[in-house]
């Protein structure tokens, strides 16, 4: 007899299963293009030098202890995070109607925000782009949302944004629905709306009274510029929206396993902030009680120090430039080989990921035949491409398509 006999095997999480498969593969030329983590030219993980510097300073700071953080986290961290997202001169900051809540990385911010919206505002329907980051659905449904709906985003034919489909779908959304919007560097397509397209999106969101929930997992990583990458969120704030934004420091600080994130909340009425904070406090208290301090202290230390902040921006530039360079190299190689199709989308897309346009069968062929690990959707992480494997990757794509 077992209490657990009725438990069915759940499906594997593709990106983690792929990494495991790659780790166990002893083929010398194998390439991991699945995982969304930065790699150096040598294909190695990178701890940002500014993070090392901050960790040394923190280790020597005898005033720090291991006491619990407050439920809403380290105040300096969440304030600096929200300011970095919205900009110091944001009307929401100046009018004291924005605040931050430390979270367990970007995923945790999404989960806390979604749970608040479902349980305290009675939200039931959320919209996400097709395709989107594979976890949005699970996070929002686990948080208590009842219905997941999709809006069109990627046009496979033109390998770009389907803006007409996008606008039509959200125009048909029931009033009050929540819409998840990628702040920049859309995952998995690497394709963002232009500023004119964002303006049209904002008009429909306003007209249909949808609640915008931005997901900002790549600030600084898309263009190399923190302000540019926050444009869409800041534009919505300038248009008078109340909104949530989940921020992650996994990619732009390389703090993947420190689970360091922030939920930024922008409201219209400062007098309602205390009540909202008290309810988010209860949401978190019942979930994990309070967050860990290490990553938040690192980020806070860097954002609070002009010299380290500039150093961080340099580190971000290093990462984004390497990715842009690899996009160029991959496109050049594919075009040099005369690979069927057009490849301008590789350099037009931004951020960590690229939607190659390879279909499921072709993507699986890349894994099986060439030991190049990529998602079935055709998504590749540009970080996995290095000067020493770019020719092999291009040759393999070429052979797969010819
Ligand atoms: N949102 C998007 C679009 C992402 O791509 C990711 C990470 O890949 C996340 C959120 C959350 O990541 P984390 O929880 O590691 O911050």
Coordinates of C-alpha atoms and ligand atoms in Angstrom, one line a residue:
X1 CA 0.0 0.0 0.0
X2 CA 1.3 3.5 -0.8
X3 CA -0.3 6.9 -0.7
X4 CA 1.5 7.7 -3.9
X5 CA 0.3 5.0 -6.2
X6 CA -2.1 7.3 -8.0
X7 CA 0.6 9.9 -8.9
X8 CA 1.2 10.1 -12.6
X9 CA 4.5 10.8 -14.1
X10 CA 4.7 14.5 -15.1
X11 CA 6.2 15.6 -18.4
X12 CA 9.9 16.6 -18.3
X13 CA 10.8 20.3 -18.4
X14 CA 12.3 20.5 -21.9
X15 CA 15.2 22.9 -21.2
X16 CA 16.4 21.1 -18.1
X17 CA 16.1 17.7 -19.8
X18 CA 18.0 18.9 -22.8
X19 CA 20.9 20.2 -20.6
X20 CA 21.1 16.9 -18.8
X21 CA 21.2 15.0 -22.1
X22 CA 23.9 17.3 -23.3
X23 CA 26.0 16.9 -20.1
X24 CA 25.8 13.2 -20.5
X25 CA 26.8 13.3 -24.1
X26 CA 30.5 12.6 -24.7
X27 CA 30.6 13.7 -28.3
X28 CA 33.6 16.1 -28.4
X29 CA 31.9 18.7 -30.7
X30 CA 28.6 18.8 -28.8
X31 CA 27.1 22.3 -28.4
X32 CA 24.5 23.4 -25.8
X33 CA 22.2 26.0 -27.4
X34 CA 19.3 25.2 -25.0
X35 CA 20.0 26.9 -21.7
X36 CA 19.5 30.6 -21.4
X37 CA 22.8 31.4 -19.6
X38 CA 25.7 33.6 -20.7
X39 CA 28.9 31.9 -21.8
X40 CA 32.3 33.3 -22.6
X41 CA 34.1 32.9 -25.9
X42 CA 35.5 29.6 -24.4
X43 CA 31.9 28.4 -23.7
X44 CA 32.4 28.8 -19.9
X45 CA 29.9 30.3 -17.4
X46 CA 30.9 33.8 -16.3
X47 CA 30.7 35.4 -12.9
X48 CA 30.7 39.1 -13.6
X49 CA 33.8 40.8 -12.2
X50 CA 31.6 43.5 -10.6
X51 CA 29.8 40.7 -8.7
X52 CA 33.1 39.2 -7.5
X53 CA 34.1 42.7 -6.3
X54 CA 30.8 43.2 -4.5
X55 CA 31.0 39.8 -2.9
X56 CA 34.5 40.6 -1.5
X57 CA 33.2 43.8 0.0
X58 CA 30.2 42.1 1.5
X59 CA 32.3 39.3 3.0
X60 CA 34.5 41.9 4.7
X61 CA 31.6 43.9 6.1
X62 CA 31.3 42.8 9.7
X63 CA 28.2 44.8 10.2
X64 CA 26.2 42.3 8.1
X65 CA 24.5 39.4 9.8
X66 CA 22.2 36.5 9.1
X67 CA 19.0 37.9 10.6
X68 CA 15.8 37.5 8.6
X69 CA 15.0 40.1 6.0
X70 CA 11.6 41.7 6.2
X71 CA 8.8 39.8 4.3
X72 CA 9.0 42.3 1.4
X73 CA 12.8 42.0 1.3
X74 CA 15.8 44.4 1.4
X75 CA 14.4 47.9 1.1
X76 CA 17.4 49.5 -0.5
X77 CA 17.5 46.7 -3.1
X78 CA 13.8 47.0 -4.1
X79 CA 13.8 50.8 -4.2
X80 CA 17.0 50.9 -6.4
X81 CA 15.5 48.2 -8.6
X82 CA 12.2 50.0 -9.2
X83 CA 14.1 53.3 -9.8
X84 CA 16.4 51.5 -12.3
X85 CA 13.3 50.2 -14.2
X86 CA 11.3 53.3 -14.2
X87 CA 14.1 55.9 -14.3
X88 CA 14.7 58.4 -11.4
X89 CA 12.6 61.1 -13.1
X90 CA 9.6 58.8 -13.7
X91 CA 6.3 60.5 -12.7
X92 CA 5.5 57.4 -10.7
X93 CA 8.6 57.8 -8.6
X94 CA 8.4 61.5 -8.2
X95 CA 4.7 61.2 -7.2
X96 CA 5.6 58.3 -4.8
X97 CA 3.1 55.9 -6.3
X98 CA 5.6 53.1 -7.2
X99 CA 7.3 50.6 -5.0
X100 CA 9.2 47.3 -5.2
X101 CA 9.0 44.0 -3.5
X102 CA 12.1 41.7 -3.5
X103 CA 11.3 38.3 -5.0
X104 CA 12.7 34.9 -5.8
X105 CA 14.1 36.1 -9.2
X106 CA 11.8 36.9 -12.1
X107 CA 9.8 33.8 -11.7
X108 CA 9.0 34.6 -8.1
X109 CA 8.0 38.2 -9.0
X110 CA 5.6 36.8 -11.6
X111 CA 4.2 34.3 -9.1
X112 CA 3.7 36.8 -6.3
X113 CA 2.2 39.3 -8.6
X114 CA -0.1 36.8 -10.3
X115 CA -1.3 35.4 -6.9
X116 CA -2.1 38.9 -5.7
X117 CA -4.1 39.6 -8.9
X118 CA -6.0 36.4 -8.7
X119 CA -6.7 36.3 -5.0
X120 CA -7.1 40.0 -4.2
X121 CA -8.4 41.5 -7.4
X122 CA -10.3 38.5 -8.5
X123 CA -8.6 38.2 -11.9
X124 CA -9.3 35.0 -13.7
X125 CA -8.1 35.4 -17.3
X126 CA -4.6 36.1 -18.5
X127 CA -3.1 36.5 -22.0
X128 CA 0.3 35.5 -23.1
X129 CA 2.0 35.7 -26.5
X130 CA 2.3 32.7 -28.8
X131 CA 5.0 31.7 -28.3
X132 CA 6.2 32.8 -24.9
X133 CA 8.6 31.7 -22.2
X134 CA 7.4 28.2 -21.4
X135 CA 6.8 28.9 -17.7
X136 CA 4.3 31.8 -17.9
X137 CA 1.3 29.4 -18.2
X138 CA 2.3 27.2 -15.3
X139 CA 3.2 30.2 -13.0
X140 CA -0.1 32.0 -13.6
X141 CA -2.3 28.9 -13.4
X142 CA -0.5 27.8 -10.2
X143 CA -1.1 31.2 -8.8
X144 CA -4.9 30.8 -9.1
X145 CA -5.8 32.1 -12.6
X146 CA -8.5 30.0 -14.2
X147 CA -8.0 30.7 -17.9
X148 CA -4.9 31.0 -20.1
X149 CA -5.5 32.7 -23.4
X150 CA -3.0 33.5 -26.2
X151 CA -2.5 36.5 -28.4
X152 CA -0.7 36.1 -31.8
X153 CA 2.9 37.3 -31.8
X154 CA 5.2 35.5 -34.1
X155 CA 4.6 35.2 -37.9
X156 CA 6.5 32.2 -39.0
X157 CA 6.1 33.1 -42.6
X158 CA 7.7 36.5 -42.3
X159 CA 9.8 35.5 -39.4
X160 CA 8.8 38.7 -37.5
X161 CA 6.0 40.2 -35.4
X162 CA 2.4 39.6 -36.3
X163 CA 1.2 43.0 -35.1
X164 CA -2.2 42.8 -36.8
X165 CA -2.9 39.4 -35.1
X166 CA -1.6 40.7 -31.8
X167 CA -3.9 43.8 -31.8
X168 CA -6.9 41.8 -33.0
X169 CA -6.5 39.2 -30.3
X170 CA -6.2 41.7 -27.4
X171 CA -9.0 43.7 -28.9
X172 CA -11.2 40.7 -28.4
X173 CA -10.1 40.2 -24.8
X174 CA -12.7 40.5 -22.0
X175 CA -12.3 43.8 -20.1
X176 CA -10.1 43.5 -17.0
X177 CA -8.0 40.6 -18.3
X178 CA -4.3 40.5 -17.4
X179 CA -1.9 40.7 -20.3
X180 CA 1.7 39.5 -20.0
X181 CA 4.1 41.7 -22.0
X182 CA 7.8 41.1 -22.5
X183 CA 9.5 44.3 -21.6
X184 CA 12.4 43.7 -24.1
X185 CA 14.2 40.8 -25.8
X186 CA 11.1 38.7 -26.2
X187 CA 11.8 35.1 -25.2
X188 CA 11.9 32.9 -27.3
X189 CA 11.6 34.9 -30.5
X190 CA 14.2 37.7 -29.9
X191 CA 11.7 40.0 -31.7
X192 CA 10.3 43.1 -30.0
X193 CA 7.6 45.5 -31.1
X194 CA 8.9 48.9 -32.5
X195 CA 8.0 52.0 -30.5
X196 CA 5.2 52.8 -32.9
X197 CA 3.8 49.3 -32.4
X198 CA 4.1 49.6 -28.6
X199 CA 2.0 52.8 -28.9
X200 CA -0.7 50.9 -30.8
X201 CA -0.6 48.1 -28.2
X202 CA -0.9 50.6 -25.4
X203 CA -4.0 52.1 -27.0
X204 CA -5.8 48.8 -27.2
X205 CA -4.7 47.8 -23.6
X206 CA -6.1 51.1 -22.4
X207 CA -9.3 50.9 -24.5
X208 CA -10.0 47.3 -23.3
X209 CA -9.0 48.2 -19.8
X210 CA -6.5 45.3 -19.6
X211 CA -4.0 45.0 -16.8
X212 CA -0.4 45.1 -18.1
X213 CA 2.0 42.7 -16.3
X214 CA 5.4 43.3 -17.8
X215 CA 8.1 40.7 -17.6
X216 CA 11.6 42.2 -17.6
X217 CA 14.1 39.4 -17.5
X218 CA 16.7 41.1 -19.8
X219 CA 17.1 44.8 -18.9
X220 CA 20.4 45.8 -20.4
X221 CA 20.9 42.6 -22.2
X222 CA 18.9 43.4 -25.3
X223 CA 20.6 46.6 -26.4
X224 CA 23.4 46.9 -23.9
X225 CA 21.6 50.0 -22.6
X226 CA 19.5 49.9 -19.4
X227 CA 17.4 52.9 -20.3
X228 CA 16.7 51.8 -23.9
X229 CA 15.6 48.3 -22.7
X230 CA 13.1 49.9 -20.2
X231 CA 11.5 52.0 -22.9
X232 CA 8.3 50.1 -23.2
X233 CA 7.6 50.0 -19.4
X234 CA 8.4 53.7 -19.1
X235 CA 6.2 54.5 -22.0
X236 CA 3.2 52.7 -20.4
X237 CA 3.9 54.6 -17.1
X238 CA 3.9 57.9 -19.1
X239 CA 0.5 57.0 -20.5
X240 CA -0.9 56.7 -16.9
X241 CA -1.2 52.9 -16.6
X242 CA -1.2 51.1 -13.3
X243 CA 1.0 48.0 -13.8
X244 CA 3.2 45.3 -12.5
X245 CA 6.7 44.5 -13.7
X246 CA 8.6 41.4 -12.8
X247 CA 12.4 42.1 -12.8
X248 CA 15.1 39.4 -12.9
X249 CA 18.8 39.8 -12.1
X250 CA 19.6 36.3 -13.4
X251 CA 20.8 37.4 -16.8
X252 CA 22.0 41.0 -16.4
X253 CA 23.9 40.3 -13.2
X254 CA 24.6 36.6 -13.9
X255 CA 22.9 35.8 -10.6
X256 CA 21.0 32.8 -11.9
X257 CA 21.1 30.7 -8.8
X258 CA 20.9 33.5 -6.3
X259 CA 17.2 33.9 -7.2
X260 CA 17.3 37.7 -7.1
X261 CA 14.4 39.7 -8.5
X262 CA 11.9 42.4 -7.8
X263 CA 8.2 43.0 -8.4
X264 CA 7.7 46.7 -9.3
X265 CA 4.2 48.0 -8.6
X266 CA 3.0 51.2 -10.2
X267 CA -0.3 52.6 -8.8
X268 CA -2.3 55.7 -9.4
X269 CA -3.2 56.5 -5.8
X270 CA -0.4 56.7 -3.2
X271 CA -2.9 56.4 -0.4
X272 CA -3.7 52.8 -1.5
X273 CA -0.1 51.6 -1.3
X274 CA -0.2 50.6 2.4
X275 CA -3.2 48.3 1.9
X276 CA -1.6 46.7 -1.3
X277 CA 1.7 46.2 0.5
X278 CA 0.0 44.6 3.5
X279 CA -1.8 42.1 1.2
X280 CA 1.4 41.3 -0.7
X281 CA 3.1 40.8 2.6
X282 CA 0.5 38.1 3.5
X283 CA 0.8 36.5 0.1
X284 CA 4.6 36.1 0.6
X285 CA 4.3 35.2 4.2
X286 CA 2.1 32.2 3.3
X287 CA 4.4 31.2 0.4
X288 CA 8.0 31.4 1.7
X289 CA 7.9 33.9 4.5
X290 CA 10.8 36.1 3.4
X291 CA 13.5 36.2 0.8
X292 CA 17.3 35.4 0.9
X293 CA 19.7 38.3 1.2
X294 CA 22.9 37.5 -0.7
X295 CA 21.9 38.4 -4.2
X296 CA 19.9 41.4 -3.1
X297 CA 22.9 42.7 -1.2
X298 CA 25.1 42.3 -4.2
X299 CA 22.7 44.2 -6.5
X300 CA 22.0 46.9 -3.9
X301 CA 25.8 47.4 -3.3
X302 CA 26.5 47.8 -7.0
X303 CA 23.5 50.0 -7.8
X304 CA 24.3 52.2 -4.9
X305 CA 27.9 52.9 -5.9
X306 CA 28.6 55.0 -9.0
X307 CA 32.0 53.4 -9.7
X308 CA 30.6 49.8 -9.4
X309 CA 27.5 50.8 -11.3
X310 CA 29.6 52.0 -14.3
X311 CA 31.6 48.8 -14.0
X312 CA 28.4 46.8 -14.2
X313 CA 27.3 48.6 -17.3
X314 CA 30.6 47.7 -18.8
X315 CA 30.1 44.0 -17.9
X316 CA 26.6 44.2 -19.6
X317 CA 28.2 45.7 -22.7
X318 CA 30.7 42.8 -22.8
X319 CA 27.8 40.3 -22.7
X320 CA 25.5 42.0 -25.2
X321 CA 28.4 42.8 -27.6
X322 CA 29.5 39.2 -27.7
X323 CA 26.0 38.1 -28.5
X324 CA 25.6 40.6 -31.2
X325 CA 28.9 39.6 -32.7
X326 CA 27.9 35.9 -32.7
X327 CA 24.6 36.7 -34.4
X328 CA 26.7 38.4 -37.2
X329 CA 29.0 35.5 -37.5
X330 CA 26.3 32.9 -37.6
X331 CA 24.4 34.8 -40.3
X332 CA 27.5 35.3 -42.3
X333 CA 28.4 31.6 -42.2
X334 CA 24.8 30.5 -43.1
X335 CA 24.8 32.9 -46.1
X336 CA 28.3 31.9 -47.1
X337 CA 27.2 28.3 -47.3
X338 CA 24.1 29.3 -49.3
X339 CA 21.8 27.8 -46.7
X340 CA 18.2 27.7 -48.0
X341 CA 16.0 30.6 -46.7
X342 CA 16.8 34.1 -45.5
X343 CA 18.9 34.7 -42.4
X344 CA 18.5 38.4 -41.8
X345 CA 16.2 37.6 -38.8
X346 CA 19.3 36.3 -36.9
X347 CA 20.8 39.7 -36.8
X348 CA 17.5 41.6 -36.5
X349 CA 16.5 39.7 -33.4
X350 CA 17.9 40.8 -30.0
X351 CA 18.7 39.4 -26.7
X352 CA 19.8 36.0 -25.7
X353 CA 17.6 33.9 -27.9
X354 CA 17.0 33.5 -31.6
X355 CA 14.1 31.8 -33.2
X356 CA 15.9 30.1 -36.1
X357 CA 12.8 29.1 -38.1
X358 CA 13.8 25.4 -37.9
X359 CA 10.8 23.3 -37.3
X360 CA 10.4 20.5 -34.8
X361 CA 11.7 17.7 -37.0
X362 CA 14.7 19.8 -38.1
X363 CA 15.5 20.8 -34.5
X364 CA 15.4 17.2 -33.3
X365 CA 17.7 16.2 -36.2
X366 CA 20.2 18.9 -35.0
X367 CA 20.2 17.2 -31.6
X368 CA 20.4 13.6 -32.8
X369 CA 22.7 13.9 -35.8
X370 CA 25.0 16.8 -34.8
X371 CA 24.8 16.8 -31.0
X372 CA 23.7 20.5 -31.1
X373 CA 21.2 20.8 -28.3
X374 CA 18.3 23.2 -29.1
X375 CA 14.6 23.4 -28.3
X376 CA 12.1 21.7 -30.5
X377 CA 10.6 25.1 -31.3
X378 CA 13.8 26.0 -33.1
X379 CA 14.9 28.4 -30.4
X380 CA 18.7 28.7 -29.8
X381 CA 20.5 30.5 -27.1
X382 CA 23.1 32.8 -28.9
X383 CA 25.3 32.5 -25.8
X384 CA 26.1 28.9 -26.6
X385 CA 27.6 30.0 -29.9
X386 CA 31.4 30.7 -29.8
X387 CA 34.1 31.6 -32.3
X388 CA 35.2 28.0 -32.2
X389 CA 31.8 26.4 -32.8
X390 CA 30.0 28.9 -35.1
X391 CA 31.2 27.2 -38.3
X392 CA 30.1 23.8 -37.1
X393 CA 26.7 25.1 -36.0
X394 CA 26.1 26.8 -39.4
X395 CA 27.3 23.8 -41.3
X396 CA 24.9 21.6 -39.4
X397 CA 22.0 23.9 -40.0
X398 CA 22.9 24.0 -43.7
X399 CA 23.1 20.2 -44.0
X400 CA 19.8 19.9 -42.1
X401 CA 18.0 22.2 -44.5
X402 CA 19.5 21.0 -47.8
Ligands
LIG1 N1 10.7 35.6 -17.9 C1 11.4 35.3 -19.0 C2 10.8 35.8 -20.3 C3 12.5 34.6 -19.0 O1 13.2 34.3 -20.1 C4 13.0 34.1 -17.7 C5 14.2 33.3 -17.7 O2 14.6 32.6 -18.6 C6 12.3 34.5 -16.6 C7 11.2 35.3 -16.7 C8 12.7 34.2 -15.2 O3 13.9 33.8 -14.9 P1 14.4 33.8 -13.4 O4 13.3 33.3 -12.5 O5 15.6 32.9 -13.4 O6 14.8 35.2 -13.0

